[in-house]
Amino acid sequence: MPPVDSRPQPRSSILGIAAYVGGRSKAEPGQRVIKLSSNESGIGPSPKAMAALKSVAGELHRYPDGGVADLRQAIAARFDIPADRIVCGAGSDELIHLLTISYAGPGDEVLYSEHGFLVYPISARTAGATPVKAPEKDLRLDVDALLAAVTPATKIVYIANPNNPTGTYVPPEDVARLHAGLPPHVLLVLDAAYAEFVDVDDYEAGLRAVEAAENVVMLRTFSKLYGLAALRLGWAYCPEGVADVLNRVRGPFNISTAAQAAGVAALGDDEFLEEARRHNSQWRAWLTGRLSQLGLKVTPSVTNFLLVEFPQEAGKTAAEADEFLTARGILLRRVTAYGLPHHLRISIGTGEECEIAAAAVADFLRGDHG
């Protein structure tokens, strides 16, 4: 008989998790790194947020405000919503995990779209639930496919709108149709991490959907447009009952003093936020045009990144492009784990970084490996 393992054993569902791997940040020693792998801000953090961060340096020996009162009030004022229905988390990732362990468990199903954020199935397995993915159509969420995948075991439906890594979005009427087709006990979570970058008319992040129902939650983050990824700060707008549940299970001091101070300051830095939007729109359009001119298929994006399809021809594949660019210190994101092995995702960096990356892609496609 094989020996009995007497060590503490995790739930079997935990061992089925493929750990999340973020975008790379390092290249060869001594080489300049152009990091376009993690959808970070192209122009950095708000100057007001940096000043606020420095202002609390002398308070590091104090516990943060466990109720996150000032930040929740600032969010409430910015979006004209009630502060008592806002719950803050260490990035929206923490809120995804808290929602999943609170509303799903063994025997339950967590539904998401085929190319949806990898944290959704990870959080489902963490809770002991079963992740279920519904097929997309042309790299866009398919409402009919999602509704067809709903079963009596479905407890949560996650949709990223706009979606990572495709950069596509669905209009509010599609969200409303999805919600209308769900049983009232199923929680619909609208993950709007990239909402601030969207510059089209037929988009709504989820505020109205939350206000119209008892089973809809909207998630937002400070990691993208606000440029505070290092501080891990996100928030949820919830029905009262869901907010109560999240406040019961979150850590008592889950948001640091630094993150709270920087978040309040960033919300009030209108000049910086507008500049960040302008920069992203300008360089997203430029990079889309340049890569398209090179013969690559670029999925139309409303976010701060592009999903780019490479040929399946030897010498021009996505995997080979990634190796070529990495050798030059240009770090993009492989998205094979998302079911997209022929694509790379490229974040919108500074103007110079976009130009260097595009030139390197052109060299790769020409076979210029010098």
mmCIF file of C-alpha atoms in Angstrom:
data_model
loop_
_atom_site.group_PDB
_atom_site.id
_atom_site.type_symbol
_atom_site.label_atom_id
_atom_site.label_comp_id
_atom_site.label_asym_id
_atom_site.label_seq_id
_atom_site.Cartn_x
_atom_site.Cartn_y
_atom_site.Cartn_z
ATOM 1 C CA MET A 1 0.000 0.000 0.000
ATOM 2 C CA PRO A 2 1.227 3.534 -0.723
ATOM 3 C CA PRO A 3 2.189 5.518 2.363
ATOM 4 C CA VAL A 4 -0.520 7.685 3.891
ATOM 5 C CA ASP A 5 0.203 11.403 3.624
ATOM 6 C CA SER A 6 -0.357 12.689 7.141
ATOM 7 C CA ARG A 7 0.230 16.348 6.264
ATOM 8 C CA PRO A 8 -2.693 18.822 6.323
ATOM 9 C CA GLN A 9 -4.605 18.459 3.072
ATOM 10 C CA PRO A 10 -6.424 21.258 1.219
ATOM 11 C CA ARG A 11 -9.809 20.766 -0.402
ATOM 12 C CA SER A 12 -9.420 18.897 -3.664
ATOM 13 C CA SER A 13 -10.800 21.886 -5.592
ATOM 14 C CA ILE A 14 -7.835 23.996 -4.468
ATOM 15 C CA LEU A 15 -5.350 21.641 -6.093
ATOM 16 C CA GLY A 16 -7.230 22.056 -9.369
ATOM 17 C CA ILE A 17 -6.422 25.763 -9.495
ATOM 18 C CA ALA A 18 -3.895 26.986 -12.025
ATOM 19 C CA ALA A 19 -2.368 29.881 -10.104
ATOM 20 C CA TYR A 20 -2.830 33.302 -11.682
ATOM 21 C CA VAL A 21 0.351 34.592 -13.319
ATOM 22 C CA GLY A 22 0.551 38.323 -13.912
ATOM 23 C CA GLY A 23 2.264 40.079 -16.796
ATOM 24 C CA ARG A 24 6.037 39.882 -16.816
ATOM 25 C CA SER A 25 8.022 42.840 -15.543
ATOM 26 C CA LYS A 26 11.669 41.818 -16.029
ATOM 27 C CA ALA A 27 13.917 41.302 -19.029
ATOM 28 C CA GLU A 28 17.631 40.517 -19.343
ATOM 29 C CA PRO A 29 19.821 42.266 -16.727
ATOM 30 C CA GLY A 30 20.900 45.724 -17.819
ATOM 31 C CA GLN A 31 18.301 45.940 -20.554
ATOM 32 C CA ARG A 32 15.689 48.679 -20.724
ATOM 33 C CA VAL A 33 12.262 47.249 -19.981
ATOM 34 C CA ILE A 34 9.179 48.444 -21.831
ATOM 35 C CA LYS A 35 6.415 46.839 -19.816
ATOM 36 C CA LEU A 36 3.184 46.622 -21.805
ATOM 37 C CA SER A 37 2.000 43.393 -20.205
ATOM 38 C CA SER A 38 -0.244 44.411 -17.313
ATOM 39 C CA ASN A 39 -2.656 47.116 -18.530
ATOM 40 C CA GLU A 40 -1.160 49.693 -16.208
ATOM 41 C CA SER A 41 -1.553 53.445 -16.627
ATOM 42 C CA GLY A 42 0.345 54.810 -19.597
ATOM 43 C CA ILE A 43 1.215 58.057 -17.820
ATOM 44 C CA GLY A 44 1.683 56.911 -14.228
ATOM 45 C CA PRO A 45 -0.175 57.948 -11.062
ATOM 46 C CA SER A 46 -1.896 61.200 -10.241
ATOM 47 C CA PRO A 47 0.495 63.818 -8.816
ATOM 48 C CA LYS A 48 -2.093 64.576 -6.128
ATOM 49 C CA ALA A 49 -2.215 60.905 -5.192
ATOM 50 C CA MET A 50 1.577 60.800 -4.875
ATOM 51 C CA ALA A 51 1.510 63.846 -2.621
ATOM 52 C CA ALA A 52 -1.210 62.278 -0.469
ATOM 53 C CA LEU A 53 0.843 59.094 -0.171
ATOM 54 C CA LYS A 54 3.817 61.044 1.145
ATOM 55 C CA SER A 55 1.617 62.958 3.594
ATOM 56 C CA VAL A 56 0.678 59.805 5.534
ATOM 57 C CA ALA A 57 4.212 58.416 5.843
ATOM 58 C CA GLY A 58 4.329 59.448 9.491
ATOM 59 C CA GLU A 59 1.230 57.395 10.294
ATOM 60 C CA LEU A 60 2.599 53.969 9.413
ATOM 61 C CA HIS A 61 2.385 52.847 13.054
ATOM 62 C CA ARG A 62 -1.382 53.461 13.127
ATOM 63 C CA TYR A 63 -4.071 51.077 11.948
ATOM 64 C CA PRO A 64 -6.058 52.368 8.976
ATOM 65 C CA ASP A 65 -9.690 53.416 9.212
ATOM 66 C CA GLY A 66 -11.479 50.073 9.089
ATOM 67 C CA GLY A 67 -14.642 51.667 7.738
ATOM 68 C CA VAL A 68 -12.801 53.448 4.893
ATOM 69 C CA ALA A 69 -15.152 56.368 5.567
ATOM 70 C CA ASP A 70 -13.394 59.219 3.739
ATOM 71 C CA LEU A 71 -12.766 57.185 0.603
ATOM 72 C CA ARG A 72 -16.297 55.802 0.470
ATOM 73 C CA GLN A 73 -17.671 59.322 0.882
ATOM 74 C CA ALA A 74 -15.414 60.577 -1.909
ATOM 75 C CA ILE A 75 -16.567 57.774 -4.224
ATOM 76 C CA ALA A 76 -20.178 58.446 -3.286
ATOM 77 C CA ALA A 77 -19.830 62.150 -4.081
ATOM 78 C CA ARG A 78 -18.048 61.455 -7.365
ATOM 79 C CA PHE A 79 -20.684 59.025 -8.640
ATOM 80 C CA ASP A 80 -23.743 60.340 -6.787
ATOM 81 C CA ILE A 81 -24.448 57.067 -5.012
ATOM 82 C CA PRO A 82 -25.004 56.206 -1.332
ATOM 83 C CA ALA A 83 -21.802 55.597 0.623
ATOM 84 C CA ASP A 84 -23.323 52.818 2.726
ATOM 85 C CA ARG A 85 -23.668 50.642 -0.381
ATOM 86 C CA ILE A 86 -19.972 50.984 -1.282
ATOM 87 C CA VAL A 87 -17.509 48.335 -0.103
ATOM 88 C CA CYS A 88 -13.784 48.759 -0.715
ATOM 89 C CA GLY A 89 -11.340 45.950 -1.346
ATOM 90 C CA ALA A 90 -7.660 45.327 -1.917
ATOM 91 C CA GLY A 91 -8.197 45.662 -5.647
ATOM 92 C CA SER A 92 -11.358 44.390 -7.290
ATOM 93 C CA ASP A 93 -9.682 40.950 -7.196
ATOM 94 C CA GLU A 94 -10.316 40.723 -3.448
ATOM 95 C CA LEU A 95 -13.953 41.665 -3.953
ATOM 96 C CA ILE A 96 -14.349 38.928 -6.588
ATOM 97 C CA HIS A 97 -13.018 36.381 -4.119
ATOM 98 C CA LEU A 98 -15.215 37.668 -1.294
ATOM 99 C CA LEU A 99 -18.335 37.607 -3.452
ATOM 100 C CA THR A 100 -17.594 34.086 -4.635
ATOM 101 C CA ILE A 101 -16.926 32.544 -1.228
ATOM 102 C CA SER A 102 -19.994 34.339 0.142
ATOM 103 C CA TYR A 103 -22.485 33.241 -2.514
ATOM 104 C CA ALA A 104 -21.116 29.997 -3.981
ATOM 105 C CA GLY A 105 -19.690 26.764 -2.631
ATOM 106 C CA PRO A 106 -19.502 23.017 -3.253
ATOM 107 C CA GLY A 107 -22.238 21.913 -5.634
ATOM 108 C CA ASP A 108 -22.764 25.428 -7.002
ATOM 109 C CA GLU A 109 -21.717 26.860 -10.360
ATOM 110 C CA VAL A 110 -20.063 30.178 -11.216
ATOM 111 C CA LEU A 111 -20.727 31.243 -14.800
ATOM 112 C CA TYR A 112 -18.538 33.507 -16.917
ATOM 113 C CA SER A 113 -17.823 34.266 -20.562
ATOM 114 C CA GLU A 114 -15.330 32.169 -22.545
ATOM 115 C CA HIS A 115 -12.497 34.702 -22.610
ATOM 116 C CA GLY A 116 -13.347 36.302 -19.275
ATOM 117 C CA PHE A 117 -10.919 37.293 -16.524
ATOM 118 C CA LEU A 118 -9.003 34.291 -15.139
ATOM 119 C CA VAL A 119 -9.722 35.268 -11.536
ATOM 120 C CA TYR A 120 -13.371 34.208 -11.989
ATOM 121 C CA PRO A 121 -12.667 30.470 -12.306
ATOM 122 C CA ILE A 122 -9.877 30.711 -9.726
ATOM 123 C CA SER A 123 -12.252 32.215 -7.165
ATOM 124 C CA ALA A 124 -14.897 29.600 -7.991
ATOM 125 C CA ARG A 125 -12.506 26.739 -7.303
ATOM 126 C CA THR A 126 -11.283 28.481 -4.163
ATOM 127 C CA ALA A 127 -14.869 28.387 -2.886
ATOM 128 C CA GLY A 128 -15.279 24.750 -3.915
ATOM 129 C CA ALA A 129 -17.732 25.722 -6.658
ATOM 130 C CA THR A 130 -17.580 24.696 -10.313
ATOM 131 C CA PRO A 131 -16.559 27.321 -12.888
ATOM 132 C CA VAL A 132 -18.590 27.196 -16.112
ATOM 133 C CA LYS A 133 -17.681 29.198 -19.202
ATOM 134 C CA ALA A 134 -20.097 30.106 -21.978
ATOM 135 C CA PRO A 135 -18.860 30.538 -25.562
ATOM 136 C CA GLU A 136 -18.388 33.990 -27.039
ATOM 137 C CA LYS A 137 -19.213 35.179 -30.536
ATOM 138 C CA ASP A 138 -16.494 37.068 -32.418
ATOM 139 C CA LEU A 139 -14.648 37.728 -29.120
ATOM 140 C CA ARG A 140 -17.741 39.342 -27.633
ATOM 141 C CA LEU A 141 -19.963 38.246 -24.811
ATOM 142 C CA ASP A 142 -22.930 36.215 -26.106
ATOM 143 C CA VAL A 143 -26.003 36.802 -23.957
ATOM 144 C CA ASP A 144 -27.888 33.839 -25.413
ATOM 145 C CA ALA A 145 -24.964 31.491 -24.766
ATOM 146 C CA LEU A 146 -24.687 32.672 -21.163
ATOM 147 C CA LEU A 147 -28.395 32.221 -20.521
ATOM 148 C CA ALA A 148 -28.295 28.774 -22.112
ATOM 149 C CA ALA A 149 -25.554 27.797 -19.641
ATOM 150 C CA VAL A 150 -27.591 28.756 -16.561
ATOM 151 C CA THR A 151 -28.659 25.732 -14.501
ATOM 152 C CA PRO A 152 -30.340 25.285 -11.094
ATOM 153 C CA ALA A 153 -26.791 25.164 -9.665
ATOM 154 C CA THR A 154 -25.824 28.618 -10.993
ATOM 155 C CA LYS A 155 -25.231 31.083 -8.165
ATOM 156 C CA ILE A 156 -23.089 33.860 -9.713
ATOM 157 C CA VAL A 157 -22.606 35.219 -13.237
ATOM 158 C CA TYR A 158 -19.486 37.331 -13.803
ATOM 159 C CA ILE A 159 -19.154 39.548 -16.843
ATOM 160 C CA ALA A 160 -16.221 41.870 -17.439
ATOM 161 C CA ASN A 161 -17.536 44.880 -19.309
ATOM 162 C CA PRO A 162 -15.294 45.938 -21.016
ATOM 163 C CA ASN A 163 -13.678 42.537 -21.111
ATOM 164 C CA ASN A 164 -10.075 41.622 -20.434
ATOM 165 C CA PRO A 165 -8.264 40.429 -22.584
ATOM 166 C CA THR A 166 -10.445 41.124 -25.635
ATOM 167 C CA GLY A 167 -11.104 44.848 -25.047
ATOM 168 C CA THR A 168 -14.705 44.476 -26.244
ATOM 169 C CA TYR A 169 -17.873 45.616 -24.452
ATOM 170 C CA VAL A 170 -21.609 45.030 -24.428
ATOM 171 C CA PRO A 171 -24.208 47.841 -24.366
ATOM 172 C CA PRO A 172 -26.678 48.284 -21.489
ATOM 173 C CA GLU A 173 -29.568 46.687 -23.363
ATOM 174 C CA ASP A 174 -27.611 43.430 -23.586
ATOM 175 C CA VAL A 175 -26.793 43.594 -19.881
ATOM 176 C CA ALA A 176 -30.461 44.206 -19.151
ATOM 177 C CA ARG A 177 -31.493 41.219 -21.286
ATOM 178 C CA LEU A 178 -28.989 39.016 -19.501
ATOM 179 C CA HIS A 179 -30.232 40.155 -16.116
ATOM 180 C CA ALA A 180 -33.870 39.665 -17.100
ATOM 181 C CA GLY A 181 -33.145 36.062 -18.041
ATOM 182 C CA LEU A 182 -31.508 35.173 -14.720
ATOM 183 C CA PRO A 183 -33.397 33.790 -11.717
ATOM 184 C CA PRO A 184 -33.622 36.417 -8.956
ATOM 185 C CA HIS A 185 -31.417 34.377 -6.611
ATOM 186 C CA VAL A 186 -28.479 34.466 -9.070
ATOM 187 C CA LEU A 187 -25.996 37.275 -8.438
ATOM 188 C CA LEU A 188 -24.933 39.195 -11.553
ATOM 189 C CA VAL A 189 -21.522 40.843 -11.094
ATOM 190 C CA LEU A 190 -20.578 43.570 -13.580
ATOM 191 C CA ASP A 191 -16.809 43.918 -13.485
ATOM 192 C CA ALA A 192 -16.171 47.408 -14.896
ATOM 193 C CA ALA A 193 -12.449 47.692 -14.190
ATOM 194 C CA TYR A 194 -11.852 49.487 -17.502
ATOM 195 C CA ALA A 195 -14.971 51.667 -17.501
ATOM 196 C CA GLU A 196 -13.083 54.954 -17.242
ATOM 197 C CA PHE A 197 -11.408 54.401 -20.618
ATOM 198 C CA VAL A 198 -14.624 53.831 -22.567
ATOM 199 C CA ASP A 199 -15.409 56.698 -24.947
ATOM 200 C CA VAL A 200 -18.463 55.369 -26.792
ATOM 201 C CA ASP A 201 -22.065 56.462 -26.266
ATOM 202 C CA ASP A 202 -23.751 53.069 -25.869
ATOM 203 C CA TYR A 203 -22.031 51.978 -22.644
ATOM 204 C CA GLU A 204 -23.039 52.026 -18.988
ATOM 205 C CA ALA A 205 -20.741 50.679 -16.291
ATOM 206 C CA GLY A 206 -23.500 49.283 -14.090
ATOM 207 C CA LEU A 207 -24.605 52.015 -11.701
ATOM 208 C CA ARG A 208 -28.167 52.014 -13.023
ATOM 209 C CA ALA A 209 -28.319 48.224 -13.092
ATOM 210 C CA VAL A 210 -27.375 48.034 -9.408
ATOM 211 C CA GLU A 211 -29.970 50.632 -8.474
ATOM 212 C CA ALA A 212 -32.715 48.745 -10.332
ATOM 213 C CA ALA A 213 -32.210 45.289 -8.804
ATOM 214 C CA GLU A 214 -31.351 43.391 -5.632
ATOM 215 C CA ASN A 215 -29.052 40.895 -7.347
ATOM 216 C CA VAL A 216 -26.570 43.077 -9.287
ATOM 217 C CA VAL A 217 -23.131 44.263 -8.135
ATOM 218 C CA MET A 218 -20.748 46.591 -9.977
ATOM 219 C CA LEU A 219 -16.978 46.408 -9.441
ATOM 220 C CA ARG A 220 -14.494 49.198 -10.132
ATOM 221 C CA THR A 221 -10.769 49.680 -9.579
ATOM 222 C CA PHE A 222 -8.152 52.377 -9.013
ATOM 223 C CA SER A 223 -5.487 50.266 -10.739
ATOM 224 C CA LYS A 224 -6.119 51.383 -14.317
ATOM 225 C CA LEU A 225 -6.975 54.992 -15.191
ATOM 226 C CA TYR A 226 -6.074 56.262 -11.714
ATOM 227 C CA GLY A 227 -2.645 54.611 -11.872
ATOM 228 C CA LEU A 228 -2.683 53.148 -8.345
ATOM 229 C CA ALA A 229 -2.082 49.473 -9.164
ATOM 230 C CA ALA A 230 0.668 49.131 -6.543
ATOM 231 C CA LEU A 231 -1.673 50.177 -3.736
ATOM 232 C CA ARG A 232 -4.341 47.519 -4.484
ATOM 233 C CA LEU A 233 -7.579 49.436 -4.289
ATOM 234 C CA GLY A 234 -11.001 48.645 -5.693
ATOM 235 C CA TRP A 235 -14.646 49.113 -4.776
ATOM 236 C CA ALA A 236 -18.027 47.526 -5.190
ATOM 237 C CA TYR A 237 -21.426 49.195 -5.495
ATOM 238 C CA CYS A 238 -23.959 46.778 -4.108
ATOM 239 C CA PRO A 239 -27.524 46.272 -2.940
ATOM 240 C CA GLU A 240 -27.723 46.809 0.809
ATOM 241 C CA GLY A 241 -27.892 43.081 1.540
ATOM 242 C CA VAL A 242 -24.760 42.314 -0.487
ATOM 243 C CA ALA A 243 -22.857 45.211 1.077
ATOM 244 C CA ASP A 244 -23.758 43.827 4.505
ATOM 245 C CA VAL A 245 -22.432 40.384 3.562
ATOM 246 C CA LEU A 246 -19.157 41.754 2.177
ATOM 247 C CA ASN A 247 -18.573 43.832 5.273
ATOM 248 C CA ARG A 248 -19.014 40.708 7.395
ATOM 249 C CA VAL A 249 -16.377 38.691 5.533
ATOM 250 C CA ARG A 250 -13.756 41.257 4.503
ATOM 251 C CA GLY A 251 -10.702 41.829 6.641
ATOM 252 C CA PRO A 252 -11.234 44.479 9.346
ATOM 253 C CA PHE A 253 -8.378 46.636 7.997
ATOM 254 C CA ASN A 254 -8.247 45.492 4.370
ATOM 255 C CA ILE A 255 -7.469 48.935 2.900
ATOM 256 C CA SER A 256 -4.212 50.565 3.949
ATOM 257 C CA THR A 257 -4.003 54.179 5.074
ATOM 258 C CA ALA A 258 -1.808 54.912 2.054
ATOM 259 C CA ALA A 259 -4.363 53.484 -0.378
ATOM 260 C CA GLN A 260 -7.224 55.374 1.236
ATOM 261 C CA ALA A 261 -5.393 58.707 1.131
ATOM 262 C CA ALA A 262 -4.176 58.240 -2.441
ATOM 263 C CA GLY A 263 -7.619 57.112 -3.596
ATOM 264 C CA VAL A 264 -9.330 60.214 -2.231
ATOM 265 C CA ALA A 265 -6.726 62.466 -3.848
ATOM 266 C CA ALA A 266 -6.872 60.667 -7.203
ATOM 267 C CA LEU A 267 -10.653 60.993 -7.356
ATOM 268 C CA GLY A 268 -10.276 64.751 -7.090
ATOM 269 C CA ASP A 269 -7.530 65.157 -9.673
ATOM 270 C CA ASP A 270 -9.761 65.977 -12.652
ATOM 271 C CA GLU A 271 -6.979 67.475 -14.757
ATOM 272 C CA PHE A 272 -4.877 64.325 -14.485
ATOM 273 C CA LEU A 273 -7.818 62.026 -15.209
ATOM 274 C CA GLU A 274 -8.715 63.912 -18.373
ATOM 275 C CA GLU A 275 -5.100 63.862 -19.531
ATOM 276 C CA ALA A 276 -4.947 60.101 -18.906
ATOM 277 C CA ARG A 277 -8.090 59.591 -20.992
ATOM 278 C CA ARG A 278 -6.806 61.789 -23.824
ATOM 279 C CA HIS A 279 -3.468 60.010 -23.851
ATOM 280 C CA ASN A 280 -5.089 56.596 -23.946
ATOM 281 C CA SER A 281 -7.531 57.467 -26.721
ATOM 282 C CA GLN A 282 -4.796 59.041 -28.852
ATOM 283 C CA TRP A 283 -2.284 56.222 -28.560
ATOM 284 C CA ARG A 284 -4.844 53.424 -28.687
ATOM 285 C CA ALA A 285 -5.971 54.779 -32.062
ATOM 286 C CA TRP A 286 -2.385 55.247 -33.240
ATOM 287 C CA LEU A 287 -1.270 51.760 -32.211
ATOM 288 C CA THR A 288 -4.387 50.151 -33.669
ATOM 289 C CA GLY A 289 -3.695 51.855 -36.992
ATOM 290 C CA ARG A 290 -0.004 51.010 -37.046
ATOM 291 C CA LEU A 291 -0.448 47.325 -36.206
ATOM 292 C CA SER A 292 -3.281 47.041 -38.720
ATOM 293 C CA GLN A 293 -1.016 48.533 -41.398
ATOM 294 C CA LEU A 294 1.411 45.715 -40.651
ATOM 295 C CA GLY A 295 -1.291 43.227 -41.607
ATOM 296 C CA LEU A 296 -2.201 42.134 -38.080
ATOM 297 C CA LYS A 297 -5.790 41.729 -36.926
ATOM 298 C CA VAL A 298 -6.518 44.061 -34.013
ATOM 299 C CA THR A 299 -9.739 43.539 -32.092
ATOM 300 C CA PRO A 300 -11.541 46.909 -31.708
ATOM 301 C CA SER A 301 -10.934 48.017 -28.122
ATOM 302 C CA VAL A 302 -12.496 50.530 -25.745
ATOM 303 C CA THR A 303 -9.877 49.908 -23.053
ATOM 304 C CA ASN A 304 -6.205 50.703 -22.436
ATOM 305 C CA PHE A 305 -4.966 47.614 -24.266
ATOM 306 C CA LEU A 306 -5.245 45.860 -27.624
ATOM 307 C CA LEU A 307 -5.706 42.195 -28.454
ATOM 308 C CA VAL A 308 -3.615 41.434 -31.530
ATOM 309 C CA GLU A 309 -3.867 38.261 -33.621
ATOM 310 C CA PHE A 310 -0.686 36.972 -35.272
ATOM 311 C CA PRO A 311 -0.436 34.641 -38.272
ATOM 312 C CA GLN A 312 -0.185 30.895 -37.693
ATOM 313 C CA GLU A 313 2.666 30.799 -40.202
ATOM 314 C CA ALA A 314 6.031 29.586 -38.921
ATOM 315 C CA GLY A 315 8.261 32.523 -38.105
ATOM 316 C CA LYS A 316 5.354 34.892 -37.526
ATOM 317 C CA THR A 317 3.359 33.305 -34.702
ATOM 318 C CA ALA A 318 2.331 34.960 -31.462
ATOM 319 C CA ALA A 319 4.682 32.758 -29.442
ATOM 320 C CA GLU A 320 7.635 33.637 -31.690
ATOM 321 C CA ALA A 321 6.711 37.318 -31.611
ATOM 322 C CA ASP A 322 6.630 37.218 -27.831
ATOM 323 C CA GLU A 323 10.104 35.662 -27.685
ATOM 324 C CA PHE A 324 11.468 38.190 -30.192
ATOM 325 C CA LEU A 325 10.015 41.194 -28.366
ATOM 326 C CA THR A 326 11.067 39.914 -24.943
ATOM 327 C CA ALA A 327 14.642 39.630 -26.196
ATOM 328 C CA ARG A 328 14.445 43.375 -26.889
ATOM 329 C CA GLY A 329 13.008 44.111 -23.449
ATOM 330 C CA ILE A 330 9.480 44.682 -24.772
ATOM 331 C CA LEU A 331 7.090 42.744 -22.570
ATOM 332 C CA LEU A 332 3.613 41.933 -23.889
ATOM 333 C CA ARG A 333 1.075 39.440 -22.516
ATOM 334 C CA ARG A 334 0.601 35.917 -23.790
ATOM 335 C CA VAL A 335 -3.087 35.018 -23.536
ATOM 336 C CA THR A 336 -2.966 31.281 -24.173
ATOM 337 C CA ALA A 337 -4.499 30.714 -20.729
ATOM 338 C CA TYR A 338 -7.532 32.656 -21.959
ATOM 339 C CA GLY A 339 -7.957 30.297 -24.910
ATOM 340 C CA LEU A 340 -6.271 32.705 -27.330
ATOM 341 C CA PRO A 341 -2.960 31.059 -28.303
ATOM 342 C CA HIS A 342 -2.575 33.055 -31.521
ATOM 343 C CA HIS A 343 -2.900 36.459 -29.850
ATOM 344 C CA LEU A 344 -0.839 38.837 -27.753
ATOM 345 C CA ARG A 345 -2.245 41.602 -25.563
ATOM 346 C CA ILE A 346 -0.443 44.938 -25.602
ATOM 347 C CA SER A 347 -1.085 47.720 -23.112
ATOM 348 C CA ILE A 348 -1.089 51.380 -24.109
ATOM 349 C CA GLY A 349 2.102 52.786 -22.630
ATOM 350 C CA THR A 350 3.761 56.122 -23.194
ATOM 351 C CA GLY A 351 3.876 57.443 -26.733
ATOM 352 C CA GLU A 352 7.534 56.499 -27.027
ATOM 353 C CA GLU A 353 6.851 52.974 -25.760
ATOM 354 C CA CYS A 354 4.040 52.492 -28.282
ATOM 355 C CA GLU A 355 6.313 53.638 -31.118
ATOM 356 C CA ILE A 356 9.175 51.375 -30.034
ATOM 357 C CA ALA A 357 6.863 48.371 -29.651
ATOM 358 C CA ALA A 358 5.265 48.928 -33.052
ATOM 359 C CA ALA A 359 8.675 49.269 -34.730
ATOM 360 C CA ALA A 360 9.845 46.053 -33.094
ATOM 361 C CA VAL A 361 6.742 44.194 -34.282
ATOM 362 C CA ALA A 362 7.450 45.474 -37.802
ATOM 363 C CA ASP A 363 11.027 44.154 -37.554
ATOM 364 C CA PHE A 364 9.735 40.781 -36.394
ATOM 365 C CA LEU A 365 7.259 40.441 -39.263
ATOM 366 C CA ARG A 366 9.983 41.398 -41.759
ATOM 367 C CA GLY A 367 12.271 38.768 -40.309
ATOM 368 C CA ASP A 368 14.769 41.435 -39.239
ATOM 369 C CA HIS A 369 16.281 39.824 -36.149
ATOM 370 C CA GLY A 370 19.388 41.957 -36.060
#
